[in-house]
XYZ file of C-alpha atoms in Angstrom:
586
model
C -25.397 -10.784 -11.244
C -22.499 -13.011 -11.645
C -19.556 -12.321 -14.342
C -20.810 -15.935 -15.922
C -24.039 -14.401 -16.817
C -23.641 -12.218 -19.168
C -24.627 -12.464 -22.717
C -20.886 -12.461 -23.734
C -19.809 -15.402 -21.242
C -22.863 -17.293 -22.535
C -22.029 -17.350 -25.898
C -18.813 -18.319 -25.307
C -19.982 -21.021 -22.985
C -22.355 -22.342 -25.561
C -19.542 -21.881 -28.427
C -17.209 -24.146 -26.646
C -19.242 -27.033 -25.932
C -20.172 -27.010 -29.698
C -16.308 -27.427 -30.079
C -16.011 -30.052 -28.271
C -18.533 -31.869 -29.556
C -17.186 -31.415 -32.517
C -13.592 -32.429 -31.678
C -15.196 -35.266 -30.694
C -16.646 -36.517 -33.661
C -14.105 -35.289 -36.232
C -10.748 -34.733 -34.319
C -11.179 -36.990 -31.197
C -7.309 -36.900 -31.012
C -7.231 -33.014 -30.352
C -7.563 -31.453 -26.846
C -10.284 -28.981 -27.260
C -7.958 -26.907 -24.506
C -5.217 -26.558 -26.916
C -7.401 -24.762 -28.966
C -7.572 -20.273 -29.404
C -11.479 -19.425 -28.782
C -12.781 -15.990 -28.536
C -15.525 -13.980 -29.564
C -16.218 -10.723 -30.454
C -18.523 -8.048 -31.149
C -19.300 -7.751 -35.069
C -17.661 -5.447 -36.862
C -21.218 -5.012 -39.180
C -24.219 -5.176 -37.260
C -25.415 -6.481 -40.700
C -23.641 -10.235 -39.708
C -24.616 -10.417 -36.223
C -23.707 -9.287 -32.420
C -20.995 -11.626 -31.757
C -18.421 -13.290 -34.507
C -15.699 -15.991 -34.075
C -12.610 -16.430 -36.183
C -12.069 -19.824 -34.845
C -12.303 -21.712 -37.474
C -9.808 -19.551 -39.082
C -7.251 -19.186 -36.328
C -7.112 -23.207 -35.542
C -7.242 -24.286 -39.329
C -3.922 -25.887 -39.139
C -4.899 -28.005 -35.776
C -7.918 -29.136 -37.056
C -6.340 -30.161 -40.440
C -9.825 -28.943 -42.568
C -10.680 -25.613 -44.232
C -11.953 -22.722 -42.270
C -15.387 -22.481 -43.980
C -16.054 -26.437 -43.591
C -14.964 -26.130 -39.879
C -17.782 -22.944 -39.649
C -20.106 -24.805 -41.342
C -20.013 -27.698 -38.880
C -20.029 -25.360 -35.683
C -23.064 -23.658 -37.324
C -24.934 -26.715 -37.518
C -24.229 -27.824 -33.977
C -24.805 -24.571 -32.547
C -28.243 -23.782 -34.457
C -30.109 -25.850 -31.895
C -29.203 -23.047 -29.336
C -32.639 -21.574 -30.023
C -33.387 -19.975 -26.622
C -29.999 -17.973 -27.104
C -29.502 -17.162 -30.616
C -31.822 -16.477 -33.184
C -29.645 -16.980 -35.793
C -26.104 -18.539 -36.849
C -24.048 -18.161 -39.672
C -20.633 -18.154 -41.352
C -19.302 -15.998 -43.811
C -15.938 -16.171 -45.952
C -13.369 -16.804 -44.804
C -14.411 -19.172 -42.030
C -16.472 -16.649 -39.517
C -19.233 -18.036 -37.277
C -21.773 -15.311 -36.662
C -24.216 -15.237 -33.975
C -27.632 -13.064 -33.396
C -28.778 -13.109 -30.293
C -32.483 -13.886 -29.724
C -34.908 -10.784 -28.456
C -36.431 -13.185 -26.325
C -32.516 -14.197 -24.251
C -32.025 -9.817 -24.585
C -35.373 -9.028 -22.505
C -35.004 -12.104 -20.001
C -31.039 -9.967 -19.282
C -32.152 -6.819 -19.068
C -35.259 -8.144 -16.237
C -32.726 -9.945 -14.740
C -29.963 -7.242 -14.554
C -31.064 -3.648 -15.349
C -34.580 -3.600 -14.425
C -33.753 -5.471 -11.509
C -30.826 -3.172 -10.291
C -27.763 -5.527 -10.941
C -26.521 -3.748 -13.752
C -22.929 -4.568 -12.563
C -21.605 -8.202 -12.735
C -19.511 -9.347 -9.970
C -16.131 -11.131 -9.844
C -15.931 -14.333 -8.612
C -12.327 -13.411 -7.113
C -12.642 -9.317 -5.876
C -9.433 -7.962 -5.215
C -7.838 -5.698 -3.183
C -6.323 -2.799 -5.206
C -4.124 0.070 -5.129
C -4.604 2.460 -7.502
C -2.140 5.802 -7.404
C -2.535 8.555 -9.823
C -2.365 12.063 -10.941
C 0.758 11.775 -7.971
C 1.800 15.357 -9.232
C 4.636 17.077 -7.910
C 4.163 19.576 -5.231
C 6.328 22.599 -6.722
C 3.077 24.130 -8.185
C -0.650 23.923 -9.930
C -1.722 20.560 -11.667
C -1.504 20.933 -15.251
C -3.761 19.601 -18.056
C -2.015 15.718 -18.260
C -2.892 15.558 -14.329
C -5.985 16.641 -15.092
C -6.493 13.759 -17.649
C -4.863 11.402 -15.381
C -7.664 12.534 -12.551
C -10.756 11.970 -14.737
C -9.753 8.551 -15.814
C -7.991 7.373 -12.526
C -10.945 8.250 -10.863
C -13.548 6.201 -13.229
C -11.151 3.196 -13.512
C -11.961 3.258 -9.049
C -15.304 3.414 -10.021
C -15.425 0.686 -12.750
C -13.342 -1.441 -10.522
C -15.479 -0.717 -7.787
C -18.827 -1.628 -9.247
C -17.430 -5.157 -10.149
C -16.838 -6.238 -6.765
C -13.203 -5.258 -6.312
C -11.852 -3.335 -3.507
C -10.421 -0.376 -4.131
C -8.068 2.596 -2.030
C -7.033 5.062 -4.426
C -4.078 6.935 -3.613
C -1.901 10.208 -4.163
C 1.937 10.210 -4.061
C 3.443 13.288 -2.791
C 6.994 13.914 -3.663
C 7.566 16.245 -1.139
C 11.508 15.611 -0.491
C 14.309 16.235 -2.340
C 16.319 18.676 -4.247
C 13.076 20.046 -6.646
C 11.059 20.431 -3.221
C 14.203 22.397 -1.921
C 14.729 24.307 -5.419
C 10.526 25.184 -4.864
C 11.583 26.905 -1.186
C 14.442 28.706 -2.346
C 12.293 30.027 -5.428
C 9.577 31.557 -2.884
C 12.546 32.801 -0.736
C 13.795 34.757 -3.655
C 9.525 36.179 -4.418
C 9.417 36.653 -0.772
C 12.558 39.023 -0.879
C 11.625 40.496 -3.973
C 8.374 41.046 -2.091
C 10.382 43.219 0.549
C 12.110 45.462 -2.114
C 14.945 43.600 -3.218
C 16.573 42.829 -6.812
C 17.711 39.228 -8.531
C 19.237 38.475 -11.352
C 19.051 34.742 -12.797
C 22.156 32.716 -13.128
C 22.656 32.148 -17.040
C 23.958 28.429 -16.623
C 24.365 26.467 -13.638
C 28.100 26.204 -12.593
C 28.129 24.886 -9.185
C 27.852 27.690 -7.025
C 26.196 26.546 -3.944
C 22.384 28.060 -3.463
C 24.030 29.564 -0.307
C 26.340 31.672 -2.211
C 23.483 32.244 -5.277
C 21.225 33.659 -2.140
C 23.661 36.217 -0.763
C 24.885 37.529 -4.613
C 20.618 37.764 -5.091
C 20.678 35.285 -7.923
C 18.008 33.349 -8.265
C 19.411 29.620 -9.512
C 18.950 28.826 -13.010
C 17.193 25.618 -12.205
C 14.591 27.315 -10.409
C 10.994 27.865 -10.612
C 9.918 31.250 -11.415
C 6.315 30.484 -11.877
C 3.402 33.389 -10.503
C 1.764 31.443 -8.316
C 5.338 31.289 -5.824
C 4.318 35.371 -6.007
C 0.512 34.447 -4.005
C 2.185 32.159 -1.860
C 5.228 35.091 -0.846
C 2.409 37.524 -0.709
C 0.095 34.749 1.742
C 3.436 34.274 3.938
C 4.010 38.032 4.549
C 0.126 38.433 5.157
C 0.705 36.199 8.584
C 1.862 38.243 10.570
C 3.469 35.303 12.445
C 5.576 33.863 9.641
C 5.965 37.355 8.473
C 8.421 38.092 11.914
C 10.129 34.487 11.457
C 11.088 35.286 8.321
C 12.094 38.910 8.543
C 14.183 37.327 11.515
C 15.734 34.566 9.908
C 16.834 36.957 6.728
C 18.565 39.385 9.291
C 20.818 36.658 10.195
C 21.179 35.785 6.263
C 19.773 32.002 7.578
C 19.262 31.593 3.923
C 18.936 27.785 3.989
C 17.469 27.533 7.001
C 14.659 29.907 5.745
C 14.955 27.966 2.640
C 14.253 24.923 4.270
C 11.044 26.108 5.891
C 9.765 28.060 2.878
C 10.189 24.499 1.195
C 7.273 23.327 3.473
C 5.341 26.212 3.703
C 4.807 25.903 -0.625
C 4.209 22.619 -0.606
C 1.312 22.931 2.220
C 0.223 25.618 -0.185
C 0.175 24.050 -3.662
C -0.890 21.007 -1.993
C -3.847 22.564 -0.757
C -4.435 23.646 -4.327
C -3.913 20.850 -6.244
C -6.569 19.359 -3.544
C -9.097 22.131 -4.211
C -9.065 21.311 -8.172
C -9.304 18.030 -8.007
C -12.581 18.501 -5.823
C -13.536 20.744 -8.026
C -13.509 18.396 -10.479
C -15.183 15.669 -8.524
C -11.935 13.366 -7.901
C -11.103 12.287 -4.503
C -8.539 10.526 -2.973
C -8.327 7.640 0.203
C -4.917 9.034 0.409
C -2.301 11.110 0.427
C 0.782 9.558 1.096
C 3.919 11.761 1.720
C 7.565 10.861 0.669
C 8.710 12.498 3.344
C 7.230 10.322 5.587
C 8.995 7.215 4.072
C 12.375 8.745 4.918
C 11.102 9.274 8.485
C 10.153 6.212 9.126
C 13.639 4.576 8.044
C 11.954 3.005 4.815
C 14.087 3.913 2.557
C 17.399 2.717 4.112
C 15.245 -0.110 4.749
C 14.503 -1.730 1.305
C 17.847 -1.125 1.020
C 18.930 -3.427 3.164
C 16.450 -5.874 2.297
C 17.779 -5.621 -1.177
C 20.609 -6.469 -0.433
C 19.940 -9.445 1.653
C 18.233 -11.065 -1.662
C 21.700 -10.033 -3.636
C 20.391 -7.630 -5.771
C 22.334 -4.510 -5.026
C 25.778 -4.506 -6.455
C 28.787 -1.793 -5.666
C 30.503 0.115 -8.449
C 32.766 2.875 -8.326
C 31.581 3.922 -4.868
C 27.351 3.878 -6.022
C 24.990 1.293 -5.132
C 23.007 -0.442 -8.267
C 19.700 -2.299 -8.164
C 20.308 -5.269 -10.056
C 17.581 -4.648 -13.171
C 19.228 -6.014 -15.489
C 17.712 -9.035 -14.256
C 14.357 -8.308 -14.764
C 14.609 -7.266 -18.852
C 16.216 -3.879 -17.863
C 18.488 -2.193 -19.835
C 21.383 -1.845 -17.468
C 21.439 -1.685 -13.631
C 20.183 1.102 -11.550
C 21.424 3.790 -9.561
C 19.527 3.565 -5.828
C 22.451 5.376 -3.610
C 25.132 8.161 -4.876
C 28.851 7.853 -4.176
C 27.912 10.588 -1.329
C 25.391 8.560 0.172
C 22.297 10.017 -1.009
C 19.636 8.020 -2.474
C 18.222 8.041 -5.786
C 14.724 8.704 -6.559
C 14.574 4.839 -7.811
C 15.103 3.697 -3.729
C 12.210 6.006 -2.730
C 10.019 4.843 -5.471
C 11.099 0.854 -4.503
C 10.482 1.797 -0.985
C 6.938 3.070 -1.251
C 6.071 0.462 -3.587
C 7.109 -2.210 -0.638
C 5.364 -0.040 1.521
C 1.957 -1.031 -0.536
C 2.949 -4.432 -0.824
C 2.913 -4.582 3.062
C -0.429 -3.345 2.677
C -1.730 -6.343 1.981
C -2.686 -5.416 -1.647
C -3.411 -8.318 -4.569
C -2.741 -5.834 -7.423
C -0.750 -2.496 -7.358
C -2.030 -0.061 -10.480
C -0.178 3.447 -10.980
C -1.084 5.670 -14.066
C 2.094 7.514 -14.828
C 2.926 10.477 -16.993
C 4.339 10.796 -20.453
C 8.425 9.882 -20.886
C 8.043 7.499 -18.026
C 8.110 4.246 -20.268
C 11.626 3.679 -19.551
C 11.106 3.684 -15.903
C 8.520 0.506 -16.234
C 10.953 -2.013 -16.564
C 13.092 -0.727 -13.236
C 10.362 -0.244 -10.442
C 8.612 -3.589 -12.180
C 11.822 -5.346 -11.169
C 12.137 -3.949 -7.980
C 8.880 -5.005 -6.924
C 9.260 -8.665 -8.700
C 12.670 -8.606 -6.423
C 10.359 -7.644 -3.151
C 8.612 -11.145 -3.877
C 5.623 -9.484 -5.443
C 4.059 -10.641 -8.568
C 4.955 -9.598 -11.930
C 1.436 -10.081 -13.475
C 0.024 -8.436 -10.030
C 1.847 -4.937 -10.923
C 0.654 -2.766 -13.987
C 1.523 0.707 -14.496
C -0.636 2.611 -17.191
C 1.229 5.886 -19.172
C -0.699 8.771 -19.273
C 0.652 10.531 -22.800
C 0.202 14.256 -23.795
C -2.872 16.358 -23.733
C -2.768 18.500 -26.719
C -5.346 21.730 -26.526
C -6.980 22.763 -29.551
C -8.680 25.651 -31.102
C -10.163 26.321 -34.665
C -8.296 23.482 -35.423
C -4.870 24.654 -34.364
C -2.616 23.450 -31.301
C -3.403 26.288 -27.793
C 0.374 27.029 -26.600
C 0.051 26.524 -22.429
C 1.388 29.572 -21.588
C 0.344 31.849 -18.395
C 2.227 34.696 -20.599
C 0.446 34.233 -23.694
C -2.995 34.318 -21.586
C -3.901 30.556 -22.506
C -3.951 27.241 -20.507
C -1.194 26.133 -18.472
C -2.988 24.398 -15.428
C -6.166 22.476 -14.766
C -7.718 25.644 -12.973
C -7.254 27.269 -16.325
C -9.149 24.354 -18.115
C -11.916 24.137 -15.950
C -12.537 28.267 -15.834
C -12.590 28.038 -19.282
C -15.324 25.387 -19.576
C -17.426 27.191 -17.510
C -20.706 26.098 -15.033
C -20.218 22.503 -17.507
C -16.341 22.622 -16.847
C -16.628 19.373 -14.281
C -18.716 16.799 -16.448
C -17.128 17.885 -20.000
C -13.940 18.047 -18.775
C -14.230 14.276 -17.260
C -15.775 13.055 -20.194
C -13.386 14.530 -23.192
C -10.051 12.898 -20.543
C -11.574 9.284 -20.934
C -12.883 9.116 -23.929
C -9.558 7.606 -26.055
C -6.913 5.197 -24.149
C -4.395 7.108 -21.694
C -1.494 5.162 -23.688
C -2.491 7.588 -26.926
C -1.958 11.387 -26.892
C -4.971 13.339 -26.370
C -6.528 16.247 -29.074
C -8.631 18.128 -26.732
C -11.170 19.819 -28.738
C -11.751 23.615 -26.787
C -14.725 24.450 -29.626
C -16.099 21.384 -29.132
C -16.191 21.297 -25.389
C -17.826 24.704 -25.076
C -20.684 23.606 -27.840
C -23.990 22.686 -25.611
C -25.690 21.092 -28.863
C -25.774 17.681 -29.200
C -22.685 17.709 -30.885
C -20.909 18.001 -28.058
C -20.664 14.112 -27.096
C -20.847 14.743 -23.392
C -24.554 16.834 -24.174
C -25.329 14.015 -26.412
C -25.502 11.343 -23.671
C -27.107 13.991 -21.060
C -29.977 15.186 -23.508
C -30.725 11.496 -24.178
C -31.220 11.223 -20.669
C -33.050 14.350 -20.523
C -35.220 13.140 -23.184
C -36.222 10.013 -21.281
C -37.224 11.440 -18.199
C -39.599 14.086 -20.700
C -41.235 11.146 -21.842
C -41.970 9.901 -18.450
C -43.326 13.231 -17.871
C -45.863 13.431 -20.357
C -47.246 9.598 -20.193
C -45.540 8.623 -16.923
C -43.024 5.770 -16.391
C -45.549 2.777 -15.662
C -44.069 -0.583 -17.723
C -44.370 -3.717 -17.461
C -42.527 -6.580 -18.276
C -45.236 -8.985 -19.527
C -46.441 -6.441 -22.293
C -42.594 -6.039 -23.460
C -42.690 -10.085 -24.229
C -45.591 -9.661 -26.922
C -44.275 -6.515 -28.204
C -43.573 -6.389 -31.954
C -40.176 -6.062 -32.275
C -38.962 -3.881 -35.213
C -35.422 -3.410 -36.322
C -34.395 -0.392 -34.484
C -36.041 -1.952 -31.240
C -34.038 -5.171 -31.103
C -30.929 -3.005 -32.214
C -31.682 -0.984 -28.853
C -32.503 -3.892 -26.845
C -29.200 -5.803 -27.344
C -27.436 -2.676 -26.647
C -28.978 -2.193 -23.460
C -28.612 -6.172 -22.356
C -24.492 -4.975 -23.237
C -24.553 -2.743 -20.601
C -22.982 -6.039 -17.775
C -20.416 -7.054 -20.072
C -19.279 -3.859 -21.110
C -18.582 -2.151 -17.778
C -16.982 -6.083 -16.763
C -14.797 -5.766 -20.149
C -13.428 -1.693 -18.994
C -12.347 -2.938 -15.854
C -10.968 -6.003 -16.694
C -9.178 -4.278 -19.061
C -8.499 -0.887 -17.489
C -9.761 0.649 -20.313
C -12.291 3.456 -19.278
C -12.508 4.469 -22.385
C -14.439 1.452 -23.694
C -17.330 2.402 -22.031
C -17.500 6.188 -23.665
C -18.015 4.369 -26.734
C -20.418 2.042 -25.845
C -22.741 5.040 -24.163
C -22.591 6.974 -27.630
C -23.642 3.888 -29.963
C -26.600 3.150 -27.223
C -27.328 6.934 -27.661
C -27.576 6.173 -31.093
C -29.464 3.175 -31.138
C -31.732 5.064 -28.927
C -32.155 8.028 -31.310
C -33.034 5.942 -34.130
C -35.624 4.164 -31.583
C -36.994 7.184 -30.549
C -37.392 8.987 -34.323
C -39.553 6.398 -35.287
C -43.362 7.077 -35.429
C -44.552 3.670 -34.509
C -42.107 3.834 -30.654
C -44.118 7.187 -29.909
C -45.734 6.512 -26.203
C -48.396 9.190 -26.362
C -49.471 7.990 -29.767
C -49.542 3.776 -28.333
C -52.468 1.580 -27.230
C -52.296 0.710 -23.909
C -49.985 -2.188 -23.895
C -47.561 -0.929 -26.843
C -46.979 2.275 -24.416
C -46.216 -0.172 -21.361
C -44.005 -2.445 -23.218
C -42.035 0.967 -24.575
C -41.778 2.278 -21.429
C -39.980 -0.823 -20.283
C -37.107 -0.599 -23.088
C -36.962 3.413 -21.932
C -36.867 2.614 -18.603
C -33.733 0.424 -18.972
C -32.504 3.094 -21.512
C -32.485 6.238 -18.405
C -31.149 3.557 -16.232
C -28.378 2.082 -18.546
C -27.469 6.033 -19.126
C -27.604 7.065 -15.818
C -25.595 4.315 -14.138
C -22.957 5.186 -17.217
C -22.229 8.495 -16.834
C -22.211 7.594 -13.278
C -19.071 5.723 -13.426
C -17.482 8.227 -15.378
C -18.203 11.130 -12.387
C -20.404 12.923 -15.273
C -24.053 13.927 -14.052
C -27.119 13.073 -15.905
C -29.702 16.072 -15.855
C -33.353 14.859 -15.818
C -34.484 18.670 -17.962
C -31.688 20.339 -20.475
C -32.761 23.560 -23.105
C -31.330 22.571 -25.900
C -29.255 26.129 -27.916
């Protein structure tokens, strides 16, 4: 289906042609264009699916009172019998608008029972979208982990709209935290072999050199126990085993350093890789900093920047220009010694995409970066990419909780510190609760992650909610079978609770359109629940009971639970959640 044909655009179609025909006859001065129209969802299903504050919002342009402006679009829009079935205002100057039954059942032939559940774009894109991008100096922790789940449905959502989409993985595998991650597992590795360390109380600038030969283990350093399984997986090969032993005789300590650097990255690469299939999320991707530096990239943008004027020199540093793009001050790219900043790596792999030949670049972030926007946004605007075309989204803080109380993350304390942790924890439903509870509130807000409710397999648990409606459907199907048919559906009486659950269904288009438009995953983990609701309601009631139904009440029910398995299916689809045909209930 197309994006113009869903119930939403319709309405809106409809609502502005009543405008202009009534500019027309009371404001023929006005251009209807210079006018604010939109339309929402009602906040009371008691007033109707879709409200406009139009009336209220252009009072002053067309010069009359809100309610006498409603009033007028009522009567001009009342005709609109095929789509609405009723239209109203209310104080202070709302138009309200109930969609016919009739207009639901033709959208839901024409879109879920037909398989086109997913309107398409009449401009797809080409998009990058990088996240989770975690460091590789150890596990992914809980905010990756969140980053993951909803990365990974925004693809989808993007995806099912027509857009093309390459999702992508940033490895920061270069630099002085990569080289502080070697010379951590050279100090396990020698601890490994029998010797002592002793951590340096504040850093001081001794050189890691010097901190290697006096056994002190930098105070900057990791000292996490996973650097422990990778010394002991080094030692194990007997290959890297002798080049180490070698290189330590010689007191090589950088050198070995060096290598040890690459060695733990391979490893907690390959871990971070494992989770993240474990928890359903792949990448197109994997695109190593390192890389960029080989290839000259880095120096490169450089130099391009400064062709465009927008590098300055001060006091021996190089600055990116920012404050031209709303910054705060100008930016650091290259040190007095000559070493750049991570800023210059981060502009240079950012041109790199734009060479790519992408429309729209789209990185989720972690928490504190908000200050970081403004820099890398003007960096890319200075590359000759579009400002509107880049968006980065901030993934805030997860916070764990138990009996009500905040879960410390600490490895110590024998709680959660890493995704593993979270996922071993869940258990055999770790995969689709886990996605579920990351998406379901905006990335931008910080994140209660309920541990007690996430290990409850009732249907209080909103994840088995959704899966036991499903369940439920496909039970029904059992018992009767799933023969419908359309033509029985049009004479069906239509109670309350079934046109509530029919214009939730027709939704489905517009609201997986409206997520990602909006890059808002979340949107659609609240529409799922409310059509879980509606259906609930639907399904309580003695008079929607198949077995129980003459011949054509039972096909014209099956039709509206057909649509309901599909709608729920396709749903927890996007969000990389599964949707069980049998569940026990405990």
């Amino acid at each position: 289906m197309k994006e113009t044909e869903t119930i939403k655009y319709t309405v809106l179609t409809a609502l502005r042609a009543a405008i202009e025909d009534y500019c027309k006859k009371e404001k023929p001065d006005l251009d209807p264009s210079s006018l604010k129209i939109r339309i929402e969802y009602s906040r009371e299903e008691s007033f109707g699916d879709y409200s406009t504050s139009f009336a209220l919002e252009n009072s002053k342009l067309l010069g009359k009172k809100p309610m006498e402006s409603a009033q007028s679009l009522v009567g001009l829009l009342q005709s609109k019998t095929d789509l609405f079935e009723k239209v109203d205002c209310t104080p202070p100057g709302f138009v309200n608008f109930r969609i016919s039954p009739k207009y639901l059942i033709q959208v839901l032939e024409k879109t879920v029972l037909k398989g086109e559940s997913f309107p398409q774009v009449a401009d797809p894109l080409k998009i990058n979208l990088e996240f989770v991008s975690a460091n590789p100096t150890g596990p992914l922790n809980i905010v990756s982990a969140r980053a993951a789940a909803t990365g990974d449905a925004l693809a989808n959502l993007l995806k099912a709209v027509g857009h093309k989409v390459e999702k992508e993985f940033y490895v920061n595998d270069y630099g002085n935290q990569v080289f502080l991650l070697g010379v951590s597992t050279l100090v396990r590795i020698r601890e490994k072999l029998g010797e002592s360390f002793s951590v340096q109380e504040n850093e001081d600038g001794t050189s890691i050199d010097l901190l290697l030969e006096k056994n002190t283990i930098p105070s900057e350093g990791y000292r996490g126990e996973y650097l422990k399984e990778i010394a002991n997986t080094l030692l194990d090969d007997s290959k890297t085993s002798l080049e180490i032993q070698d290189l330590l005789k010689e007191k090589k300590y950088k050198e070995l350093a060096e290598k040890c650097s690459k060695w733990a990255v391979e490893s907690n690469l390959k871990w971070q890789r494992k989770d993240l299939d474990l928890f359903g999320v792949g990448f197109d991707r994997f695109y190593s900093e390192t890389t960029l530096h080989d290839a000259g990239k880095v120096v490169g943008v450089l130099e391009d920047l400064k062709k465009s004027k927008k590098i300055l020199e001060e006091d021996g540093k190089l600055l990116f220009k920012s404050e031209e793009y709303g910054d705060d001050k100008n930016r650091v790219v290259m040190r007095e010694d000559g070493r750049p900043t991570y800023l210059l790596s981060d502009i240079a792999y950012h041109q790199d995409k734009i060479h790519r030949g992408y429309d729209k670049i789209v990185d989720i972030w972690g928490p504190d970066h908000h200050g970081y926007i403004a820099r890398l946004s003007g960096a890319v605007q200075a590359l000759g990419f579009p400002k509107e075309s880049f968006q980065v989204i901030i993934a805030q803080q997860v916070n764990l909780l138990m009996a009500g109380q905040k879960v410390k993350m600490s490895k110590r304390a024998g709680e959660f510190q890493t995704m593993e942790d979270l996922l071993g924890f869940l258990g055999k439903s770790g995969k689709d609760v886990g996605r579920y509870f990351f998406v379901m509130r905006s990335l931008d807000s910080p994140l209660d992650f309920d541990l007690d409710l996430a290990k409850d397999e009732s249907e209080k648990n909103p994840v088995f909610y959704l899966q036991y409606a499903h369940a439920r459907v496909c039970s029904i199907f059992r018992e009767v079978g799933d023969q419908s048919s359309a033509s029985a559906l049009e004479k069906l009486e239509l109670t309350e609770e079934r046109k509530r659950l029919l214009f939730w269904l027709a939704r489905f288009p517009e609201e997986v359109l409206d997520a990602a438009n909006s890059l808002e995953a979340h949107r659609l983990t609240n529409y799922l629940q409310n059509l879980a609701r509606s259906f609930t309601q639907f399904y309580i009631a003695k008079n929607n009971r198949l077995k129980d139904s003459d011949t054509e009440t039972r096909l014209a029910l099956a039709r509206i639970c057909q649509s309901v398995k599909e709608v729920l299916f396709l749903g927890l689809q996007l969000l990389g959640v599964t949707a069980p045909e049998r569940m026990e209930k405990t």
